[in-house]
CSV table of C-alpha atoms in Angstrom, one decimal:
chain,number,residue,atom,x,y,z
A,1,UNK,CA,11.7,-1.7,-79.9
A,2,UNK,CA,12.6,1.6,-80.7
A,3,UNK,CA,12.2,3.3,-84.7
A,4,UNK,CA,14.6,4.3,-86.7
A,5,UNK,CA,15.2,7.1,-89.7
A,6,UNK,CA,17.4,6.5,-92.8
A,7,UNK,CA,17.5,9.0,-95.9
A,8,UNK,CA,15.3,7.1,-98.7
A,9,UNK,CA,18.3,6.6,-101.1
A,10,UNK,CA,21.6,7.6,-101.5
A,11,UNK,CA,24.4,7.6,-104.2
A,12,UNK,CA,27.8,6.2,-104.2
A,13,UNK,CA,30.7,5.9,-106.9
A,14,UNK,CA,32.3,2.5,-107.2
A,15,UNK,CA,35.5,1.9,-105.3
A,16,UNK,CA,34.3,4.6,-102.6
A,17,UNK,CA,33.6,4.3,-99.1
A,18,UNK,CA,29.8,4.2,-98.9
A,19,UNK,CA,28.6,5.6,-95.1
A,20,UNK,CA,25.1,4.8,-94.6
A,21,UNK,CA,23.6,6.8,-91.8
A,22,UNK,CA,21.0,6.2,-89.5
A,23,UNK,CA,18.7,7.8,-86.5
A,24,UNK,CA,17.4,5.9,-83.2
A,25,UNK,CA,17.4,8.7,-80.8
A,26,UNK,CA,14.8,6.9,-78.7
A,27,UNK,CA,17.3,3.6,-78.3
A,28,UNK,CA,16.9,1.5,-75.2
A,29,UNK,CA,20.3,0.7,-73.5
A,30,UNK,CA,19.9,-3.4,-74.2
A,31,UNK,CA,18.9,-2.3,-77.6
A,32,UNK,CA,21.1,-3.4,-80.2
A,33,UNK,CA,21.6,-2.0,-83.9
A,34,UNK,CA,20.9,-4.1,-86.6
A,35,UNK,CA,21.9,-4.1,-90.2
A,36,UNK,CA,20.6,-5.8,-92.9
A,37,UNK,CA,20.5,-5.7,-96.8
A,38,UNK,CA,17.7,-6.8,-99.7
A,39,UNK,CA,19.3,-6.9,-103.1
A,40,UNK,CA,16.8,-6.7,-105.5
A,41,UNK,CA,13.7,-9.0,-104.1
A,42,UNK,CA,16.0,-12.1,-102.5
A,43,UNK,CA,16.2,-12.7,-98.7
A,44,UNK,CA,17.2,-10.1,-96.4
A,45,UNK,CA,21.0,-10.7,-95.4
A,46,UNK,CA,22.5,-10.1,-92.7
A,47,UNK,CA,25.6,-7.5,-92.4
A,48,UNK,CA,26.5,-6.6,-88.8
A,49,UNK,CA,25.1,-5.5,-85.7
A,50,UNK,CA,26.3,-4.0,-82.0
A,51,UNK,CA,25.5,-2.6,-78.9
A,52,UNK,CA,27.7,0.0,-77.6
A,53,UNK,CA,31.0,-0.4,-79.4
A,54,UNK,CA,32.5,0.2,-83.2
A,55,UNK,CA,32.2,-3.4,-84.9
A,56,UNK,CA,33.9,-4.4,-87.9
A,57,UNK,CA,33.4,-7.6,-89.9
A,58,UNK,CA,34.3,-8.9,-93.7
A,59,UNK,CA,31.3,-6.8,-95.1
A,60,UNK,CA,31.5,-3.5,-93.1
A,61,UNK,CA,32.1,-1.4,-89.8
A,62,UNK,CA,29.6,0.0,-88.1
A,63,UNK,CA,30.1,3.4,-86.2
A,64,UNK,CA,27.5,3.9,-83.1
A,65,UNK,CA,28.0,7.1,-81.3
A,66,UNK,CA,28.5,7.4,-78.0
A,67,UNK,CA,25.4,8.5,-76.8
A,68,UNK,CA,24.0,5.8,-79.0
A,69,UNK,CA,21.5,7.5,-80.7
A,70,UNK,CA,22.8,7.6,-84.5
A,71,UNK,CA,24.7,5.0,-86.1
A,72,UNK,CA,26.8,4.7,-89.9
A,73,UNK,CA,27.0,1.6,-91.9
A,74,UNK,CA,30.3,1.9,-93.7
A,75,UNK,CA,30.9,-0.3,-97.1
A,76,UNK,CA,34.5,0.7,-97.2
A,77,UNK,CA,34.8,0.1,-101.2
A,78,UNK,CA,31.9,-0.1,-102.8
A,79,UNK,CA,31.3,-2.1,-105.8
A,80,UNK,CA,28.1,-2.8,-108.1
A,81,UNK,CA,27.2,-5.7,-106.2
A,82,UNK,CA,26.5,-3.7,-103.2
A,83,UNK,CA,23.8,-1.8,-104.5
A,84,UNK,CA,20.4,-2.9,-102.5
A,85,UNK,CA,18.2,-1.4,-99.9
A,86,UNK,CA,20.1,-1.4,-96.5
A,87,UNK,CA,17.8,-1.3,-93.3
A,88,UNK,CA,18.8,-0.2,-89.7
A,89,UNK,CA,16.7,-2.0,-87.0
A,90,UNK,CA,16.9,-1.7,-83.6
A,91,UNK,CA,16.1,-4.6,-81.3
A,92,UNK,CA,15.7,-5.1,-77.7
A,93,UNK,CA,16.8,-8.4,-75.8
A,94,UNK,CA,13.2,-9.5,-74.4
A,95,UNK,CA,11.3,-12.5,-75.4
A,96,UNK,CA,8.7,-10.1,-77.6
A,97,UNK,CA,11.4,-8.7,-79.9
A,98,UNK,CA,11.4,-8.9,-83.9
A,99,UNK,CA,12.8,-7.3,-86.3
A,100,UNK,CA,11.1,-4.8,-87.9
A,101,UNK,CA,11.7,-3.4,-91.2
A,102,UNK,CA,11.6,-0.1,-92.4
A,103,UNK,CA,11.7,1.7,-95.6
A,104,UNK,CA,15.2,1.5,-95.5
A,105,UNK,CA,18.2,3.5,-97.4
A,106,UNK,CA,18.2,2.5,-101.5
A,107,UNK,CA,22.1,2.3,-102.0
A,108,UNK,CA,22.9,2.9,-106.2
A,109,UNK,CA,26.5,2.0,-106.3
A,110,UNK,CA,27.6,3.6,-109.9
A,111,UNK,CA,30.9,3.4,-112.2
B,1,UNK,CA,26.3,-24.8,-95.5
B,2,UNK,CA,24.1,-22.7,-93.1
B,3,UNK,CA,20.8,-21.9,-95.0
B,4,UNK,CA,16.9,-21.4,-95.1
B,5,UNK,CA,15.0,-23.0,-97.7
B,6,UNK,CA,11.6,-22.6,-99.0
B,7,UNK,CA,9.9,-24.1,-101.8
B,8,UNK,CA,8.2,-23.0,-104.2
B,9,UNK,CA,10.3,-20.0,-105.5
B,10,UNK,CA,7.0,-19.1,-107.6
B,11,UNK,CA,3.5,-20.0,-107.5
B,12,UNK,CA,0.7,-19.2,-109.0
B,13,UNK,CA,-2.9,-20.2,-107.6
B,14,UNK,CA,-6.9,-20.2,-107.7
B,15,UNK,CA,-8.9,-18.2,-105.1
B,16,UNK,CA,-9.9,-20.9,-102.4
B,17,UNK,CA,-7.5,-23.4,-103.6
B,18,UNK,CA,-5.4,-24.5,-100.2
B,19,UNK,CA,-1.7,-24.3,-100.4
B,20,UNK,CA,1.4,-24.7,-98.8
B,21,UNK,CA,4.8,-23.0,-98.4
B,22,UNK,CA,7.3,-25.1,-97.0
B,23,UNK,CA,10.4,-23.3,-95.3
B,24,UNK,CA,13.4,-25.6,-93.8
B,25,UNK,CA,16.5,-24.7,-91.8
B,26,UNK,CA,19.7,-27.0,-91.0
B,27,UNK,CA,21.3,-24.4,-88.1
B,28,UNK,CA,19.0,-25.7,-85.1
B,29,UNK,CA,17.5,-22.9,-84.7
B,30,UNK,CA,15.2,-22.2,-81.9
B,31,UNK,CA,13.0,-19.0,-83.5
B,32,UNK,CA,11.3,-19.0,-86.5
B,33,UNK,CA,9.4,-16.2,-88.4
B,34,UNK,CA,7.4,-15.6,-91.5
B,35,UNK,CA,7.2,-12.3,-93.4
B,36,UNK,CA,5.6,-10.9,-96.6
B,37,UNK,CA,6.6,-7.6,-98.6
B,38,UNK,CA,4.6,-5.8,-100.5
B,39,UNK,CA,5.1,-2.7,-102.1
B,40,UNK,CA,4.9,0.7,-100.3
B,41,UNK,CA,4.6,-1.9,-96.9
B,42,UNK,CA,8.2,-3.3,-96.6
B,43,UNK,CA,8.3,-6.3,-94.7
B,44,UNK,CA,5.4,-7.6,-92.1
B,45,UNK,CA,5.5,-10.4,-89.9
B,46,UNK,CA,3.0,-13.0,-90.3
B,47,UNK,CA,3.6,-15.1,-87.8
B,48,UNK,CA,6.7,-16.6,-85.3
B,49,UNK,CA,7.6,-19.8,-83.6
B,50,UNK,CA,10.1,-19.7,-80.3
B,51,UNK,CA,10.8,-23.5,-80.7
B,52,UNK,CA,8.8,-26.9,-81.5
B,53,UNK,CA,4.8,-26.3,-80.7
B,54,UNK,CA,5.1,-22.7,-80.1
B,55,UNK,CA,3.7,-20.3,-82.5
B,56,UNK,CA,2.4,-16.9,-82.5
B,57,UNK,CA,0.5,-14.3,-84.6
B,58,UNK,CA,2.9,-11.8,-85.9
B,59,UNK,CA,1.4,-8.2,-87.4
B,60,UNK,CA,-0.9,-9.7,-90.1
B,61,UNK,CA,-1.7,-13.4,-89.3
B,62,UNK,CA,-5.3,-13.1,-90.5
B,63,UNK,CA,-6.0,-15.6,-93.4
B,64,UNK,CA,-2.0,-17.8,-92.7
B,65,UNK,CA,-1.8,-20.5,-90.5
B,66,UNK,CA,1.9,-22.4,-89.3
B,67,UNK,CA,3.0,-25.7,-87.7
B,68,UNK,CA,5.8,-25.9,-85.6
B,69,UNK,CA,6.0,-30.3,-85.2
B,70,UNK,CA,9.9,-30.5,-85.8
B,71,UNK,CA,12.9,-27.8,-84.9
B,72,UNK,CA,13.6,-27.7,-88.3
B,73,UNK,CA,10.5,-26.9,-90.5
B,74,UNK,CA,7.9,-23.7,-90.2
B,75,UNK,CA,5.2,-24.2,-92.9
B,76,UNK,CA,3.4,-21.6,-94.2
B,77,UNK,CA,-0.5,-22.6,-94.8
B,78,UNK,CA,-3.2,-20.3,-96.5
B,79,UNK,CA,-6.0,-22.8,-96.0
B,80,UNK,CA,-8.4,-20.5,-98.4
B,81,UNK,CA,-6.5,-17.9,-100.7
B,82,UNK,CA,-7.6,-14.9,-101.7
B,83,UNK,CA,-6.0,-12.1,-104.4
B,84,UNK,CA,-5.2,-9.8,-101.0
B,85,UNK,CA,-2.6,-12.7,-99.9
B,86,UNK,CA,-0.8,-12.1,-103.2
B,87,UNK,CA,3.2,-10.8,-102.2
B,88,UNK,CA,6.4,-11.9,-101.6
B,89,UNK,CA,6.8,-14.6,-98.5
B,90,UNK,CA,9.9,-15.0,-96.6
B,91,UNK,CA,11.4,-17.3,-94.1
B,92,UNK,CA,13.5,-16.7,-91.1
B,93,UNK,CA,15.2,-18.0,-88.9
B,94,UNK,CA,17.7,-17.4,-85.8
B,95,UNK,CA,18.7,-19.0,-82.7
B,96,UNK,CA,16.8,-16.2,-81.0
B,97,UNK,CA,14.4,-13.4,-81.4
B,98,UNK,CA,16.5,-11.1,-78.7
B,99,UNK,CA,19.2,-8.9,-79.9
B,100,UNK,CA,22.8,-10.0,-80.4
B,101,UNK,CA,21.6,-12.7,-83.2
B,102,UNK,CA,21.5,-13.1,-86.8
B,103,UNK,CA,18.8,-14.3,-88.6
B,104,UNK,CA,18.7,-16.1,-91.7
B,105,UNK,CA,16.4,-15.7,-94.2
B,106,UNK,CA,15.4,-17.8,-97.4
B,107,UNK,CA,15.7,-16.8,-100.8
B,108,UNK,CA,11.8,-16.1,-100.8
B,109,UNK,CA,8.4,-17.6,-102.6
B,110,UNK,CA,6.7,-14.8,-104.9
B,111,UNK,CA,2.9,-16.1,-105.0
B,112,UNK,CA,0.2,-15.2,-107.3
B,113,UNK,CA,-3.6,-15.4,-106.7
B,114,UNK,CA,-6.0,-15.2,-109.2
C-alpha cells in the first residue's frame, strides 16, 4: 500500500472550513484514499474515503486530484468537537491490505 | 446500533499473570484486526482474522495470541505479560480488509503492566 505525507498539525478557527491536505504521489490505481479521525485516545472513526472522484458525506468532502496523487479532507465548519488527529491512508483492494496509520495531521479547532 | 466492543476499558496487571481482552462486533463482519498505540509509534497491527478460524500475525504479534471460534468475537490473549506490552489496544473490524470499506473500531482497552 502506498505512504502518505500530512503536515504534523494545523490550526483552524471555529466556524471555518478546515482543508486538511495530504500526499500519496506513489498511489496505485485500485488504491483508495482513506480518512479517519482519533479524538483524544478513543477508537479511530471513520470519515470518508474514495477512489477517483470528489465524495461528500454528513462529516466532510474529500477533494482527490485528478492525477490522484494529493488529496484535501474538508470539514466545511469547523467546530471544537472536531479537533483530533486526522489520518490519510491509502489502501489497495488485495486480500493482504490493512490500514496503516501514520502520524497523521493534529487538527486544534479554536474560538 | 452498529458497534465494536471490548472489555475491559482499563486494566492493570502483574508481569506473567495471563489475561484476556475480549473484543465483540454485532455487523457480521468478515475481517477482524487488533492494534496497539503507543506513543511516537501511532497505531501497529497485532494481529488479523479474514473470517472464523483464520488468523494472521500482523506487524508486532510476538508475545499476543487471538481466537477466531465465532464471526462475532476476536480475543485478545497475552498468555505471559510483560511491562513492554503496556499501551493502548484496539479492535477492529470491517466486512473486508480491501479498499472501499469502513472499519469499525472499539472505544479501546488502556492496559498497565507492572
Amino acid at each position: 500500500d502506498a505512504k502518505t505525507t500530512q503536515p504534523p498539525s494545523m490550526d483552524c478557527a471555529e466556524g471555518r472550513a478546515a482543508n486538511l491536505p495530504c500526499n500519496h504521489s506513489t498511489i496505485s490505481g485500485n488504491e483508495y484514499v482513506y480518512w479517519y479521525r482519533q479524538i483524544h485516545s478513543q477508537g479511530p472513526q471513520y470519515i470518508i474515503h474514495g477512489l477517483k472522484n470528489n465524495e461528500t458525506n454528513e462529516m466532510a468532502s474529500l477533494i482527490i486530484t485528478e492525477d490522484r496523487k494529493s488529496s484535501t479532507l474538508i470539514l466545511p465548519h469547523a467546530t471544537l468537537r472536531d479537533t483530533a488527529v486526522y489520518y490519510c491512508i491509502v489502501m489497495g483492494t488485495g486480500t493482504a491490505s490493512k490500514l496503516t496509520f501514520g502520524t497523521g495531521t493534529r487538527l486544534q479547532v479554536t474560538l | 446500533e452498529a458497534q465494536v466492543t471490548q472489555n475491559p476499558r482499563y486494566l492493570i496487571t502483574v508481569t506473567g499473570k495471563k489475561l484476556t481482552v475480549t473484543c465483540s462486533q454485532n455487523m457480521n463482519h468478515e475481517y477482524m484486526s487488533w492494534y496497539r498505540q503507543d506513543p511516537g509509534l501511532g497505531l501497529r497491527q497485532i494481529y488479523y482474522s479474514m473470517n472464523v478460524e483464520v488468523t494472521d500475525k500482523g506487524d508486532v504479534p510476538e508475545g499476543y495470541k487471538v481466537s477466531r471460534k465465532e464471526k462475532r468475537n476476536f480475543p485478545l490473549i497475552l498468555e505471559s505479560p510483560s511491562p513492554n506490552q503496556t499501551s493502548l489496544y484496539f479492535c477492529a473490524s470491517s466486512k473486508a480488509p480491501r479498499g472501499g470499506t469502513e472499519a469499525f473500531f472499539g472505544q479501546g482497552t488502556r492496559l498497565t503492566v507492572v
